[in-house]
């Protein structure tokens, strides 16, 4: 007990072993992650920047009605003779943005409820968990139909439906993370030092649950796009003249024998967009598990 | 209305049962395969890609593609007719298999992911690793252990998915022009026929409750401890 | 009138209860337990796991409420104290610091909570870091870049940065290597000589506690079985349980 040589003197400075986790390059050494990111940047870029690209006017009747791909109309034309190339491009943007907005809402609400559940009394926590479970196992399309019956078809119905579908999982993830972090020693130290709920959430819970929530967000956005595709396909979501990938597939369905590309191309693009978000999410999750 | 719902329920229930079968068998098989081969980096990447593809394939794309192929080329499947299962089993299956396949893709992805994770958990246990190091065949040694660990989570996911199929076959029924509960619901919603919407929702909720009860019973079969705790 | 004790547990009982409202299983931890800590006094609390040491610590910090009896801080019933009055150093170096915050931000946290003057904070942080043996270059590091002993030094700096009246060290050295343990114990002892905070040092290791504490209390199954000045515990103890602990600590 006499060794105090290092007590007063500065401990030997270690070289910085590694940057904090959040600063590391994502998907290092994972081709799937890079593929997903590439697809994602491409599709989001096209979806948002399409008015600036030389694709043509999505609303102008310029060609024959319902034709397959040709040199002049790369993706063909629709029932009003509009070029499908600019229509698909703008539909990508609508589908991704609708889903992203809905997931943003679901994330904010889900994280708030999850954090509250972690700090609430056991009875409130159980109530939240039970309601979440029921909502979680309720059929997706049924929720979407109910929402659009109540709100009437349109963008808000699509957004509310996606929120309803993605919220339960987000609450689960946030609650599990919050419960894990609340038990950690640094939270206890902060409580003893006088920190209140708001401080702990801002300073300790949110930064440490960020990664898990981001992974869940990517999955939720891809699920949201599938939901949007489904309900717009059924005519309950986005309405003309507005369009989305699901609405295009729904319109193309009527001309399947004349021009199958009208259905298959927007459907394929929807699949690519969903794949992009899923690949990124899967890669992030695989990396989290390795640590 | 009750008669209408009951008549249409037969179509939806058959789709759900068939879809459930198409979900669970390939899902568990692929999950086992993927979980066991996850140790090698290359095959792990391939497994993840396959799994993500199943989760990313939109029903409206696969369904549209199948309808196009069936109506355009000569294949042993049909669209737009639904012969009775009793009178014409072959004709019935020719109509039911394609939509059931479409219904199962997302579920295969979910079941596969669940199975992979369960297999990974078992293989990572210290005593299983010890067996592996000694060179004993892991899969046959821990066959029962493996099944038990996979069964519970897969059952949970499957129950949720079956309920989803019963209430959520709307897209597929619409694509394949089938008169099931899903298309009835959409028509009712379209025409703002609220009593009909309520009727379908009620039927789906009832199915949901029944399925959950069945699942709870099955849990007891898989793991007797659950049953005893439930009885206490 | 004599100065009131800094922290006082007066006839306190505590039990954990589990299960539903119908079938509650009650596990008593403390029964009619009393303890007084004078200002500037360091109490060592030893005993095996499950003896109720940590419960005593949590009661003293107001993290839990007793079932019956009273906890008093400077003579008045325990309630929310002014931020910076109480602090704690816990066992696990891996989780004692928020991995997202630099050492400087972690150590400055209690100052921020106590609404200390913003301009003086940085200086104060560097000053306390120096006192725990860490040079200023550590301020910008993240916990992942520190060793277990260094993290525990940071935890101690964070606990003392507001000059608290009472500090709980709950198994603060138990998870460290023996040589590092010695350094940290020396550090706690020397800091206590300077700052004169009241403290409880919880440990299952009688030898370490003997070195750091003024007075030692031996706890078994929620009751005090032996108590006395730390010097006394250098000699073979009369009490059987204490002797067992001494043997376990290699005396």
XYZ file of C-alpha atoms in Angstrom:
774
model
C 0.000 0.000 0.000
C 2.952 2.338 -0.356
C 2.980 2.645 -4.103
C 1.936 6.213 -4.670
C 4.470 7.041 -7.351
C 1.812 7.503 -10.017
C -0.728 9.119 -7.756
C 0.700 12.608 -7.948
C 2.450 12.317 -11.292
C 0.442 12.257 -14.461
C -0.247 8.721 -15.601
C 1.688 7.741 -18.680
C -0.162 9.239 -21.613
C -1.523 6.537 -23.880
C -1.675 7.113 -27.575
C -5.242 7.602 -28.775
C -6.276 4.023 -29.414
C -9.325 4.710 -31.500
C -11.723 7.465 -32.284
C -15.108 7.334 -30.572
C -17.441 4.899 -32.287
C -19.644 7.553 -33.852
C -16.759 8.956 -35.865
C -15.774 5.702 -37.542
C -16.473 5.096 -41.201
C -19.686 3.121 -41.490
C -19.793 -0.266 -43.275
C -16.013 -0.656 -43.319
C -15.303 -3.830 -45.258
C -18.962 -4.605 -45.915
C -19.832 -4.573 -49.627
C -23.583 -4.858 -48.896
C -23.541 -1.653 -46.871
C -21.753 0.252 -49.627
C -24.099 -1.141 -52.265
C -27.074 -0.003 -50.188
C -25.604 3.451 -49.616
C -24.851 3.839 -53.328
C -28.411 2.879 -54.300
C -29.819 5.110 -51.609
C -27.853 8.189 -52.672
C -28.759 7.554 -56.313
C -32.487 7.143 -55.672
C -32.802 9.974 -53.180
C -30.793 12.182 -55.565
C -33.069 11.405 -58.489
C -36.184 11.679 -56.362
C -35.309 15.133 -55.067
C -33.372 16.646 -57.971
C -35.589 15.352 -60.796
C -36.961 18.836 -61.712
C -33.382 19.869 -62.494
C -32.602 16.802 -64.603
C -33.402 16.706 -68.357
C -36.131 14.096 -67.957
C -39.109 15.990 -69.337
C -42.350 17.283 -67.817
C -44.127 14.668 -65.669
C -47.542 16.281 -66.321
C -47.418 17.043 -70.083
C -49.139 14.739 -72.591
C -46.424 14.283 -75.180
C -46.756 10.834 -76.672
C -48.991 7.880 -77.489
C -51.246 6.405 -74.805
C -49.856 3.464 -72.845
C -46.768 2.494 -74.765
C -43.793 0.415 -73.740
C -40.237 1.761 -73.593
C -38.948 3.354 -76.778
C -35.972 5.486 -77.821
C -38.014 8.645 -77.302
C -39.756 7.569 -74.076
C -37.218 5.460 -72.221
C -39.744 4.057 -69.764
C -42.812 4.341 -72.001
C -45.933 6.460 -71.549
C -49.081 6.315 -69.404
C -52.787 6.333 -70.195
C -52.728 10.123 -70.812
C -49.657 9.976 -73.006
C -47.353 11.355 -70.334
C -43.746 10.215 -70.302
C -43.152 7.735 -67.480
C -39.483 8.638 -67.009
C -40.128 11.961 -65.207
C -43.217 10.488 -63.542
C -41.254 7.610 -62.019
C -38.508 10.024 -60.964
C -40.923 12.284 -59.104
C -42.757 9.256 -57.682
C -39.483 8.031 -56.114
C -39.212 11.350 -54.309
C -42.832 11.267 -53.107
C -42.551 7.673 -51.846
C -39.271 8.216 -50.013
C -40.239 11.590 -48.554
C -43.668 10.413 -47.357
C -42.103 7.425 -45.654
C -39.280 9.506 -44.177
C -41.675 12.119 -42.768
C -43.843 9.407 -41.231
C -40.812 7.644 -39.733
C -39.526 10.942 -38.348
C -42.846 11.394 -36.542
C -42.820 7.764 -35.366
C -39.238 8.174 -34.121
C -39.887 11.329 -32.127
C -43.058 9.911 -30.572
C -41.574 6.420 -30.107
C -38.401 7.650 -28.411
C -40.406 9.952 -26.139
C -42.759 7.138 -25.113
C -39.872 4.676 -24.790
C -37.942 6.998 -22.460
C -41.067 7.659 -20.388
C -41.762 3.921 -20.117
C -38.243 3.385 -18.786
C -38.773 5.998 -16.072
C -42.462 5.447 -15.364
C -43.903 3.237 -12.658
C -44.068 -0.454 -13.428
C -47.808 -0.306 -14.000
C -47.580 2.468 -16.623
C -44.703 0.634 -18.277
C -46.761 -2.555 -18.482
C -49.694 -0.661 -19.949
C -47.481 0.884 -22.642
C -45.978 -2.517 -23.449
C -49.372 -4.195 -23.684
C -50.871 -1.539 -25.982
C -47.721 -1.655 -28.122
C -47.979 -5.430 -28.451
C -51.586 -5.303 -29.642
C -50.865 -2.490 -32.102
C -47.804 -4.389 -33.321
C -49.666 -7.553 -34.167
C -52.590 -5.792 -35.821
C -52.684 -6.299 -39.614
C -50.896 -3.500 -41.460
C -53.374 -3.053 -44.289
C -56.277 -3.061 -41.881
C -54.741 -0.111 -40.045
C -54.116 1.663 -43.330
C -57.687 1.078 -44.518
C -59.157 2.299 -41.253
C -57.016 5.432 -41.347
C -57.942 6.249 -44.921
C -61.626 5.593 -44.224
C -61.482 8.023 -41.322
C -59.271 10.673 -42.964
C -60.239 10.082 -46.584
C -57.625 8.964 -49.108
C -54.583 11.163 -49.653
C -51.077 11.915 -48.387
C -52.088 12.393 -44.732
C -53.742 8.966 -44.723
C -50.554 7.408 -46.108
C -48.418 9.151 -43.491
C -50.682 8.244 -40.576
C -50.818 4.624 -41.760
C -47.018 4.394 -41.919
C -46.721 5.969 -38.468
C -49.220 3.466 -37.066
C -47.288 0.563 -38.572
C -43.775 1.660 -37.577
C -44.476 3.213 -34.169
C -44.800 0.016 -32.080
C -41.396 -1.328 -33.083
C -39.814 2.062 -32.489
C -41.307 2.212 -28.987
C -39.962 -1.268 -28.266
C -36.455 -0.420 -29.426
C -36.379 2.908 -27.572
C -37.791 1.397 -24.380
C -35.313 -1.495 -24.378
C -32.403 0.884 -24.946
C -33.620 3.363 -22.317
C -34.052 0.571 -19.749
C -30.518 -0.639 -20.482
C -28.929 2.818 -20.230
C -30.852 3.931 -17.128
C -29.203 1.077 -15.209
C -25.685 2.221 -16.102
C -23.474 3.764 -13.431
C -23.023 7.135 -15.099
C -26.784 7.752 -14.970
C -26.825 6.993 -11.239
C -23.901 9.378 -10.755
C -25.780 12.122 -12.587
C -28.905 11.506 -10.494
C -26.929 11.759 -7.279
C -25.364 14.980 -8.580
C -28.893 16.402 -8.919
C -29.851 15.703 -12.552
C -33.543 15.572 -13.395
C -35.352 13.573 -16.090
C -34.904 16.141 -18.875
C -31.181 16.421 -18.278
C -30.680 12.668 -18.189
C -32.679 12.139 -21.372
C -30.823 14.842 -23.287
C -27.374 14.196 -21.985
C -27.261 10.438 -21.422
C -30.201 8.542 -22.925
C -30.496 10.122 -26.371
C -26.794 10.118 -27.307
C -26.412 6.505 -26.232
C -29.551 5.142 -27.892
C -28.837 7.009 -31.126
C -27.276 4.107 -33.009
C -30.020 1.614 -32.217
C -32.664 4.169 -33.164
C -30.954 5.000 -36.462
C -30.805 1.314 -37.408
C -34.507 1.003 -36.612
C -35.221 4.137 -38.674
C -33.730 2.623 -41.809
C -35.859 -0.502 -41.395
C -38.915 1.603 -40.677
C -38.428 3.740 -43.787
C -38.223 0.644 -45.978
C -41.310 -0.858 -44.338
C -43.029 2.502 -44.707
C -42.331 2.548 -48.434
C -43.846 -0.928 -48.765
C -46.928 0.235 -46.851
C -47.214 3.390 -48.950
C -46.833 1.273 -52.086
C -49.603 -1.031 -50.961
C -52.180 1.560 -49.953
C -51.528 3.866 -52.902
C -51.792 0.814 -55.148
C -55.217 0.188 -53.652
C -56.185 3.802 -54.291
C -56.332 4.732 -50.601
C -53.131 6.771 -50.484
C -51.680 9.360 -52.829
C -54.284 10.705 -55.296
C -53.947 12.052 -58.867
C -52.497 14.299 -60.171
C -49.978 13.627 -57.416
C -48.250 10.291 -57.849
C -46.121 7.770 -56.005
C -44.519 4.472 -56.941
C -47.464 2.546 -55.483
C -49.977 4.712 -57.357
C -48.066 4.137 -60.628
C -48.086 0.378 -60.097
C -51.802 0.569 -59.365
C -52.434 2.478 -62.602
C -50.167 0.182 -64.589
C -52.059 -2.867 -63.388
C -54.946 -1.978 -65.717
C -52.653 -2.155 -68.775
C -50.695 -5.231 -67.812
C -51.350 -7.040 -71.092
C -50.716 -3.958 -73.285
C -47.586 -2.581 -71.645
C -46.307 -4.673 -68.713
C -43.465 -2.189 -68.239
C -45.995 0.347 -66.879
C -46.442 -1.855 -63.789
C -43.074 -3.589 -63.644
C -40.770 -0.545 -63.864
C -42.202 1.480 -60.956
C -42.573 -1.785 -59.006
C -38.929 -2.607 -59.607
C -37.832 0.895 -58.594
C -39.882 0.576 -55.405
C -38.116 -2.722 -54.707
C -34.722 -1.074 -55.281
C -35.536 1.773 -52.890
C -36.714 -0.657 -50.197
C -33.609 -2.781 -50.785
C -31.325 0.249 -50.445
C -32.651 1.178 -46.994
C -32.715 -2.460 -45.859
C -29.091 -3.026 -46.933
C -27.909 0.067 -45.081
C -29.880 -0.937 -41.981
C -28.647 -4.527 -42.087
C -25.059 -3.403 -42.452
C -25.311 -0.960 -39.544
C -26.900 -3.647 -37.403
C -24.272 -6.247 -38.288
C -21.594 -3.757 -37.321
C -23.270 -2.957 -34.005
C -23.416 -6.639 -33.166
C -19.705 -7.090 -33.869
C -18.901 -4.479 -31.222
C -73.590 -9.180 -44.821
C -72.649 -11.997 -42.466
C -73.197 -14.515 -45.273
C -71.096 -12.457 -47.664
C -68.257 -12.205 -45.129
C -68.447 -15.918 -44.374
C -68.357 -16.885 -48.063
C -65.410 -14.627 -48.781
C -63.591 -15.755 -45.632
C -63.099 -19.198 -47.216
C -60.914 -17.689 -49.936
C -58.904 -15.594 -47.496
C -58.472 -18.435 -45.003
C -57.229 -20.794 -47.689
C -54.798 -18.126 -48.903
C -53.593 -17.537 -45.352
C -53.079 -21.245 -44.614
C -51.261 -21.857 -47.880
C -49.285 -18.626 -47.495
C -48.383 -19.615 -43.940
C -47.097 -22.965 -45.164
C -45.072 -21.302 -47.920
C -43.689 -18.918 -45.305
C -42.628 -21.214 -42.532
C -41.035 -24.106 -44.427
C -38.611 -22.154 -46.644
C -38.152 -19.509 -43.943
C -36.950 -21.986 -41.317
C -34.906 -23.966 -43.875
C -33.112 -20.876 -45.167
C -32.648 -19.574 -41.628
C -31.052 -22.846 -40.475
C -28.797 -22.918 -43.510
C -27.818 -19.284 -43.045
C -27.348 -19.562 -39.292
C -25.096 -22.604 -39.558
C -22.970 -21.218 -42.378
C -22.653 -17.776 -40.770
C -19.137 -18.576 -39.512
C -17.610 -18.127 -42.948
C -17.520 -14.522 -44.056
C -18.427 -15.089 -47.694
C -21.464 -17.233 -47.000
C -22.527 -14.875 -44.208
C -22.675 -12.033 -46.713
C -24.615 -14.192 -49.187
C -27.085 -15.176 -46.456
C -27.646 -11.557 -45.467
C -28.207 -10.569 -49.085
C -30.784 -13.344 -49.623
C -32.536 -12.390 -46.394
C -32.669 -8.695 -47.266
C -33.961 -9.495 -50.772
C -36.923 -11.385 -49.313
C -37.677 -8.433 -47.036
C -37.425 -5.953 -49.909
C -39.540 -7.556 -52.619
C -42.797 -5.569 -52.888
C -45.952 -7.691 -53.124
C -47.251 -5.431 -55.887
C -44.153 -6.119 -58.016
C -44.031 -9.902 -57.598
C -47.812 -10.171 -57.855
C -47.943 -8.037 -60.994
C -45.147 -10.066 -62.539
C -46.893 -13.379 -61.801
C -50.233 -12.137 -63.145
C -48.486 -10.953 -66.303
C -46.680 -14.280 -66.794
C -49.805 -16.359 -66.129
C -52.012 -14.342 -68.479
C -49.409 -14.083 -71.236
C -47.723 -17.479 -71.348
C -49.012 -21.016 -71.052
C -48.368 -22.050 -67.451
C -50.203 -24.487 -65.176
C -51.656 -21.646 -63.090
C -54.761 -19.521 -63.467
C -55.911 -16.014 -62.630
C -59.463 -14.805 -62.117
C -61.154 -18.136 -61.367
C -61.495 -19.885 -58.020
C -62.870 -23.427 -58.337
C -64.014 -25.063 -55.117
C -61.311 -26.936 -53.233
C -63.644 -29.938 -52.832
C -64.932 -30.207 -56.405
C -61.741 -29.368 -58.273
C -58.672 -29.549 -56.018
C -56.181 -29.236 -58.879
C -57.930 -26.231 -60.376
C -58.219 -24.663 -56.949
C -54.506 -25.035 -56.271
C -53.687 -23.689 -59.745
C -55.501 -20.522 -58.706
C -54.347 -20.394 -55.077
C -50.622 -21.133 -55.287
C -49.446 -17.946 -57.073
C -51.183 -15.485 -54.699
C -50.064 -17.567 -51.710
C -46.476 -17.356 -52.975
C -46.754 -13.573 -53.201
C -48.157 -13.415 -49.672
C -45.265 -15.480 -48.299
C -42.191 -13.543 -49.525
C -42.000 -10.918 -46.765
C -42.835 -13.572 -44.167
C -40.035 -15.816 -45.432
C -37.646 -12.925 -44.835
C -38.957 -12.369 -41.287
C -38.948 -16.075 -40.346
C -35.508 -16.539 -41.880
C -34.063 -13.614 -39.894
C -35.638 -14.914 -36.674
C -34.331 -18.437 -37.259
C -30.846 -17.193 -38.130
C -30.674 -15.206 -34.924
C -31.901 -18.153 -32.829
C -29.361 -20.518 -34.422
C -26.597 -17.974 -33.861
C -27.536 -17.687 -30.171
C -27.403 -21.461 -29.681
C -24.118 -21.872 -31.569
C -22.521 -19.123 -29.478
C -23.255 -20.848 -26.176
C -20.038 -21.972 -24.461
C -20.948 -25.659 -24.200
C -21.887 -25.783 -27.888
C -18.584 -24.170 -28.800
C -16.804 -26.720 -26.630
C -18.509 -29.532 -28.553
C -17.507 -27.910 -31.793
C -13.882 -27.596 -30.722
C -13.793 -31.272 -29.764
C -14.856 -32.024 -33.304
C -18.228 -33.545 -32.472
C -21.131 -32.952 -34.833
C -22.858 -29.937 -33.302
C -26.119 -30.052 -35.178
C -27.011 -33.645 -34.338
C -25.744 -33.391 -30.761
C -27.884 -30.382 -29.970
C -30.750 -31.106 -32.323
C -33.436 -30.908 -29.639
C -31.879 -27.912 -28.010
C -31.705 -26.134 -31.346
C -35.319 -26.866 -32.235
C -36.578 -25.674 -28.899
C -34.690 -22.423 -29.204
C -35.897 -21.796 -32.725
C -39.501 -22.856 -32.176
C -40.565 -20.179 -29.679
C -39.426 -17.033 -31.545
C -40.508 -18.445 -34.905
C -43.922 -19.242 -33.475
C -44.277 -15.667 -32.212
C -43.359 -14.193 -35.569
C -45.526 -16.685 -37.397
C -48.565 -15.854 -35.293
C -48.202 -12.182 -36.046
C -47.753 -12.969 -39.709
C -50.784 -15.231 -39.907
C -52.955 -12.516 -38.394
C -51.476 -10.127 -40.933
C -52.331 -12.532 -43.754
C -55.930 -12.855 -42.628
C -56.465 -9.136 -42.451
C -53.965 -8.058 -45.003
C -54.529 -10.115 -48.110
C -56.210 -7.097 -49.728
C -53.394 -6.278 -52.153
C -52.978 -9.827 -53.387
C -56.727 -10.436 -53.716
C -57.001 -7.220 -55.677
C -54.131 -8.193 -58.017
C -55.390 -11.710 -58.656
C -59.047 -10.601 -58.842
C -60.108 -12.871 -55.963
C -63.293 -12.365 -53.969
C -61.828 -12.572 -50.500
C -62.227 -10.532 -47.338
C -59.439 -8.150 -48.295
C -60.986 -7.019 -51.574
C -64.368 -6.792 -49.819
C -62.803 -4.468 -47.250
C -61.269 -2.257 -49.920
C -64.550 -2.032 -51.840
C -66.385 -1.205 -48.657
C -63.836 1.486 -47.804
C -64.093 2.857 -51.335
C -67.871 3.154 -51.088
C -67.730 4.384 -47.495
C -69.821 1.391 -46.442
C -68.983 1.676 -42.756
C -71.013 -1.307 -41.476
C -69.190 -3.563 -43.948
C -65.812 -2.160 -42.882
C -66.760 -2.771 -39.253
C -67.828 -6.319 -40.105
C -64.475 -7.178 -41.697
C -62.506 -5.535 -38.907
C -64.546 -7.525 -36.396
C -63.902 -10.759 -38.297
C -60.174 -10.001 -38.491
C -60.063 -9.155 -34.790
C -61.806 -12.448 -33.975
C -59.312 -14.343 -36.130
C -56.524 -12.448 -34.416
C -57.757 -13.508 -30.973
C -58.204 -17.149 -32.015
C -54.738 -17.324 -33.561
C -53.167 -15.834 -30.467
C -54.923 -18.390 -28.275
C -53.698 -21.228 -30.492
C -50.181 -19.846 -30.366
C -50.324 -19.721 -26.553
C -51.378 -23.378 -26.478
C -48.525 -24.269 -28.831
C -46.049 -22.472 -26.565
C -47.101 -24.835 -23.810
C -46.396 -27.822 -26.076
C -42.942 -26.546 -27.001
C -41.939 -25.480 -23.530
C -43.904 -27.114 -20.692
C -42.699 -24.487 -18.224
C -44.880 -21.868 -19.928
C -47.965 -24.030 -19.449
C -47.317 -24.565 -15.777
C -46.756 -20.897 -15.159
C -49.937 -20.079 -17.007
C -51.910 -22.558 -14.879
C -50.593 -21.246 -11.565
C -25.376 22.327 21.124
C -23.210 19.738 19.444
C -22.991 19.722 15.648
C -25.607 17.329 14.191
C -24.313 14.293 12.333
C -23.830 14.799 8.579
C -25.884 11.739 7.695
C -28.008 9.810 10.106
C -30.012 6.630 9.638
C -32.428 6.419 12.555
C -34.074 3.042 13.208
C -34.392 2.344 9.487
C -35.974 -0.762 7.968
C -35.961 -1.690 4.325
C -37.214 -4.636 2.273
C -37.404 -5.491 -1.393
C -40.761 -6.745 -2.511
C -41.428 -8.705 -5.666
C -44.430 -10.174 -7.374
C -47.990 -9.014 -7.771
C -50.205 -7.312 -5.214
C -51.691 -10.708 -4.321
C -48.574 -12.778 -3.929
C -45.941 -10.359 -2.719
C -42.635 -11.834 -1.673
C -40.941 -9.596 0.859
C -37.200 -9.873 1.335
C -36.097 -7.839 4.340
C -32.667 -6.249 3.933
C -32.341 -3.955 6.950
C -34.220 -4.154 10.264
C -34.095 -1.274 12.769
C -30.761 -0.102 11.488
C -29.098 3.015 12.885
C -25.928 4.760 11.795
C -24.386 8.200 12.235
C -21.701 9.764 10.114
C -19.956 12.872 11.440
C -18.855 15.640 9.055
C -15.504 14.719 7.548
C -15.673 11.164 8.795
C -14.917 8.206 6.533
C -16.871 5.127 7.463
C -15.885 1.743 6.123
C -18.761 -0.629 5.524
C -17.726 -4.249 5.033
C -19.605 -7.485 4.673
C -20.312 -10.186 2.130
C -22.639 -9.632 -0.810
C -26.270 -9.464 0.238
C -25.412 -8.103 3.665
C -27.162 -4.796 2.912
C -24.104 -2.576 2.338
C -25.319 -1.053 -0.918
C -28.797 -0.511 0.513
C -27.301 1.543 3.335
C -25.380 3.562 0.747
C -28.430 4.214 -1.409
C -30.495 5.245 1.612
C -27.794 7.734 2.601
C -27.950 9.303 -0.873
C -31.733 9.461 -0.890
C -31.877 7.121 -3.916
C -34.272 4.893 -1.957
C -36.739 5.586 0.794
C -36.817 3.491 3.960
C -39.895 1.454 4.794
C -39.849 2.833 8.305
C -37.490 5.022 10.297
C -35.881 8.210 9.122
C -32.856 9.317 7.132
C -31.559 12.741 8.104
C -29.009 14.978 6.440
C -27.411 17.597 8.730
C -30.223 17.097 11.188
C -33.158 17.583 8.811
C -35.121 14.806 7.047
C -33.544 13.684 3.772
C -35.028 15.307 0.696
C -33.653 16.494 -2.609
C -30.375 18.218 -1.807
C -28.880 21.168 -3.583
C -27.026 19.759 -6.657
C -23.396 19.097 -5.846
C -23.952 18.318 -2.154
C -23.917 14.524 -2.562
C -21.957 12.350 -4.923
C -21.052 8.777 -5.639
C -18.246 6.647 -7.098
C -19.497 3.279 -8.324
C -17.940 -0.057 -9.057
C -17.801 -0.619 -12.797
C -15.127 1.335 -14.649
C -16.714 0.245 -17.966
C -20.015 1.977 -17.284
C -19.059 4.709 -14.839
C -18.539 7.251 -17.635
C -20.838 8.188 -20.510
C -18.956 6.907 -23.608
C -20.265 9.872 -25.625
C -18.742 12.566 -23.448
C -15.141 13.713 -23.179
C -13.467 13.507 -19.788
C -13.832 17.267 -19.466
C -17.586 17.199 -20.099
C -18.106 14.259 -17.748
C -16.209 15.935 -14.921
C -17.928 19.266 -15.578
C -21.401 17.693 -15.394
C -21.939 18.176 -11.626
C -20.689 21.780 -11.980
C -23.246 22.382 -14.730
C -25.979 20.819 -12.598
C -24.968 23.025 -9.676
C -25.113 26.008 -12.065
C -21.528 26.894 -11.361
C -20.081 29.887 -13.140
C -19.415 28.849 -16.746
C -16.096 30.667 -17.116
C -14.505 29.057 -14.081
C -15.579 25.530 -14.986
C -12.735 24.605 -17.273
C -10.105 25.731 -14.804
C -11.834 23.870 -12.004
C -11.993 20.687 -14.103
C -8.277 20.819 -14.909
C -7.508 21.527 -11.270
C -9.446 18.512 -9.989
C -8.005 16.311 -12.765
C -4.550 17.264 -11.566
C -5.539 16.375 -8.017
C -6.528 12.864 -9.113
C -3.274 12.481 -11.020
C -4.390 13.114 -14.573
C -2.627 15.756 -16.669
C -4.617 18.244 -18.824
C -4.168 16.147 -21.978
C -6.779 13.739 -20.588
C -9.508 16.374 -20.699
C -10.299 15.862 -24.373
C -10.208 12.047 -24.334
C -13.151 9.688 -24.462
C -13.645 6.856 -21.940
C -12.761 4.260 -24.602
C -9.236 5.677 -24.622
C -8.707 5.236 -20.863
C -7.657 2.284 -18.719
C -9.843 1.031 -15.873
C -7.763 2.844 -13.249
C -7.803 6.065 -15.240
C -11.572 5.886 -15.605
C -11.946 5.415 -11.873
C -9.735 8.478 -11.340
C -12.041 10.444 -13.641
C -15.065 9.182 -11.663
C -13.448 10.382 -8.455
C -12.669 13.757 -10.027
C -16.303 14.046 -11.125
C -17.512 13.107 -7.638
C -15.324 15.705 -5.929
C -15.450 18.578 -8.405
C -18.280 20.355 -6.553
C -16.643 19.828 -3.123
C -19.570 17.724 -1.874
C -20.397 17.291 1.829
C -20.915 13.520 1.474
C -19.482 10.948 -0.944
C -20.408 7.284 -1.324
C -17.690 4.943 -2.614
C -19.605 1.776 -3.492
C -17.063 -0.971 -4.239
C -15.075 1.780 -5.944
C -11.893 -0.269 -6.236
C -13.230 -3.839 -6.352
C -13.138 -4.195 -10.127
C -9.537 -2.991 -10.456
C -6.220 -4.883 -10.505
C -4.618 -5.150 -7.091
C -1.758 -2.736 -7.871
C -4.189 -0.172 -9.299
C -6.437 -0.683 -6.256
C -3.605 0.436 -4.018
C -3.074 3.604 -6.049
C -6.760 4.513 -6.035
C -7.091 3.852 -2.323
C -4.101 6.080 -1.625
C -5.698 8.703 -3.806
C -9.027 8.572 -1.944
C -7.227 8.774 1.409
C -5.122 11.770 0.396
C -8.088 13.588 -1.168
C -10.125 13.045 1.955
C -7.297 14.523 4.047
C -7.526 17.672 1.932
C -11.254 18.031 1.323
C -12.637 16.579 4.572
C -15.850 15.269 3.038
C -17.924 12.777 4.950
C -17.964 9.396 3.251
C -18.965 5.780 3.269
C -16.476 3.384 1.739
C -18.264 0.148 0.879
C -16.161 -2.925 0.211
C -16.049 -6.638 0.797
C -12.284 -6.286 1.284
C -11.525 -5.539 4.915
C -7.855 -4.843 4.258
C -8.493 -2.042 1.782
C -11.221 -0.560 3.980
C -9.026 -0.632 7.067
C -6.478 1.494 5.280
C -8.877 4.154 4.050
C -11.566 4.448 6.761
C -11.604 6.119 10.189
C -14.218 3.783 11.576
C -15.339 0.375 10.349
C -18.738 -1.232 10.550
C -19.118 -4.936 9.823
C -22.484 -5.862 8.379
C -24.019 -9.309 8.260
C -27.549 -10.001 7.030
C -28.610 -6.404 7.552
C -27.334 -6.001 11.105
C -24.166 -4.511 12.569
C -22.129 -7.356 14.053
C -18.911 -5.517 14.762
C -17.901 -1.878 14.890
C -14.875 0.124 15.901
C -11.959 2.365 15.027
C -10.049 1.207 11.965
C -6.885 0.542 14.002
C -8.646 -2.152 15.902
C -9.099 -4.210 12.752
C -5.337 -4.650 12.317
C -5.349 -7.054 15.248
C -7.074 -10.428 15.155
C -10.700 -9.643 15.829
C -12.738 -11.024 18.693
C -15.875 -11.368 16.637
C -16.055 -14.565 14.684
C -17.516 -13.111 11.473
C -14.954 -10.286 11.428
C -12.212 -12.835 11.822
C -13.538 -14.679 8.799
C -13.423 -11.467 6.788
C -9.875 -10.856 7.992
C -8.865 -14.317 6.846
C -10.579 -13.761 3.527
C -8.542 -10.581 3.111
C -5.283 -12.494 3.630
C -4.173 -11.187 6.978
